[in-house]
Amino acid sequence: MEAFGDDELGLVLKRVIDRNDRKSCAQVCNQWLRVEGLTRLALRILEPELLRKFLPRFPNLITLEAAGEITNSDLELIAETCPDLRLLNLNLRQTQRVLDEFEELGPNDVGDDGVCAVAIRCPALTKVCLRRRSRIGNVGVVDLIKSSQNLSTLDLAKCTKITDEALEAIGAATSLRVLNLRGCSLVTDWGLASLATGSTSRTLKKLVLTECDQITDHGVSLLQQIYFLEELNLAECGPRVTDRGGVAIAAIRTLQRLDFSWLINISDITLLAIAQNCRNLVAIDVTGCEMITGAGIRSFSNLKSLEVLVLASCYNVCGEAVEQTVLECQSLKCVGLDRGLRMWMPTSMQENLSRICRLEWR
């Protein structure tokens, strides 16, 4: 093995994919340890407090994921050590330690300074997840957008300091395809206007606005200018999103997945428009839309692409309407129903529907 030079050994180690196998290789000798680090492209950081001890061994990383609290200085070290990063995920989930989605991170958790450092030193970034990092605000996001010309995915869910100022910069991004703003409750219609009139209107495929409860029909209506949008989530966006906004959304004919959960002022009017115009719709969730009736649900009967229909807490939808829709919409694979409907739906009807598609009681 001593005859192996670094280049030859590197070619061998690049073919070793399994993490445990790579760890074993790194324990062979000092040369193998060094070259294994140089050829490592992905790394998961489970103990950020040890970052300074092991990170310098991996200067060529393109994927880095981290769990728990990570400081500005940690992120600055990452940016300095790994300039070729393409994917940065600061919301790593571990199977043995599942973090609560609403867990509050410590006072030293990363903020704008750390994000700015990454933005400056890692221009090749394409996917960035900053979910739950509540100390990150507009300054870091604006710098990230300006520096990362190839950024395609940006997850800012639960980054509660984000405002319309950040969305103005995001709207100018030229390659963004996925944007998650869940729980960014300071976002308003003005911010949505930036997304709908900027470069993102031609690139965005998925937009999550869950719990952005300051937006209204005016802002939602502007989203129809995002011409190629395939997935839109407006769950829990509040009572100021009504059929006016819903009908406007129906003009986006490319839509495949829609979530209107708990929009209490959405009714059959919106569903009729969606069924008529969004012929590529694959999944729709209207949980908690109490104004919806069987007439709105039956409008989906002729859709040839619909696979998932969720109707939990839709108390004006009866079993007969569900049965008719399932029988006529042959593409349906899964229907989500309220548990309360189960006791009123005849067993024979349930058995008949279960033979056609999967019933999920919620």
PDB file of C-alpha atoms in Angstrom, residues 319 322-323 326 337-359 361:
ATOM      1  CA  GLY A 319     -70.190  10.547   2.480  1.00  0.00           C
ATOM      2  CA  VAL A 322     -67.031  11.637  -1.368  1.00  0.00           C
ATOM      3  CA  GLU A 323     -68.223   8.356  -2.861  1.00  0.00           C
ATOM      4  CA  VAL A 326     -63.953   8.721  -5.853  1.00  0.00           C
ATOM      5  CA  LEU A 337     -61.299  12.263   5.685  1.00  0.00           C
ATOM      6  CA  ASP A 338     -62.321  13.533   9.101  1.00  0.00           C
ATOM      7  CA  ARG A 339     -62.576  10.869  11.789  1.00  0.00           C
ATOM      8  CA  GLY A 340     -65.995  12.224  12.713  1.00  0.00           C
ATOM      9  CA  LEU A 341     -67.344  11.230   9.304  1.00  0.00           C
ATOM     10  CA  ARG A 342     -66.404   7.611   9.846  1.00  0.00           C
ATOM     11  CA  MET A 343     -69.282   6.882  12.216  1.00  0.00           C
ATOM     12  CA  TRP A 344     -71.808   8.340   9.768  1.00  0.00           C
ATOM     13  CA  MET A 345     -70.478   6.637   6.648  1.00  0.00           C
ATOM     14  CA  PRO A 346     -71.957   3.153   6.083  1.00  0.00           C
ATOM     15  CA  THR A 347     -69.472   0.314   6.409  1.00  0.00           C
ATOM     16  CA  SER A 348     -70.358  -0.898   2.924  1.00  0.00           C
ATOM     17  CA  MET A 349     -69.473   2.526   1.507  1.00  0.00           C
ATOM     18  CA  GLN A 350     -66.137   2.556   3.343  1.00  0.00           C
ATOM     19  CA  GLU A 351     -65.283  -0.915   2.080  1.00  0.00           C
ATOM     20  CA  ASN A 352     -66.220   0.033  -1.465  1.00  0.00           C
ATOM     21  CA  LEU A 353     -64.071   3.161  -1.385  1.00  0.00           C
ATOM     22  CA  SER A 354     -61.147   1.308   0.191  1.00  0.00           C
ATOM     23  CA  ARG A 355     -61.059  -1.033  -2.785  1.00  0.00           C
ATOM     24  CA  ILE A 356     -60.549   1.936  -5.081  1.00  0.00           C
ATOM     25  CA  CYS A 357     -58.170   4.144  -3.085  1.00  0.00           C
ATOM     26  CA  ARG A 358     -56.563   4.471   0.338  1.00  0.00           C
ATOM     27  CA  LEU A 359     -58.692   6.153   3.010  1.00  0.00           C
ATOM     28  CA  TRP A 361     -58.898   9.126   8.786  1.00  0.00           C
TER      29      TRP A 361
END
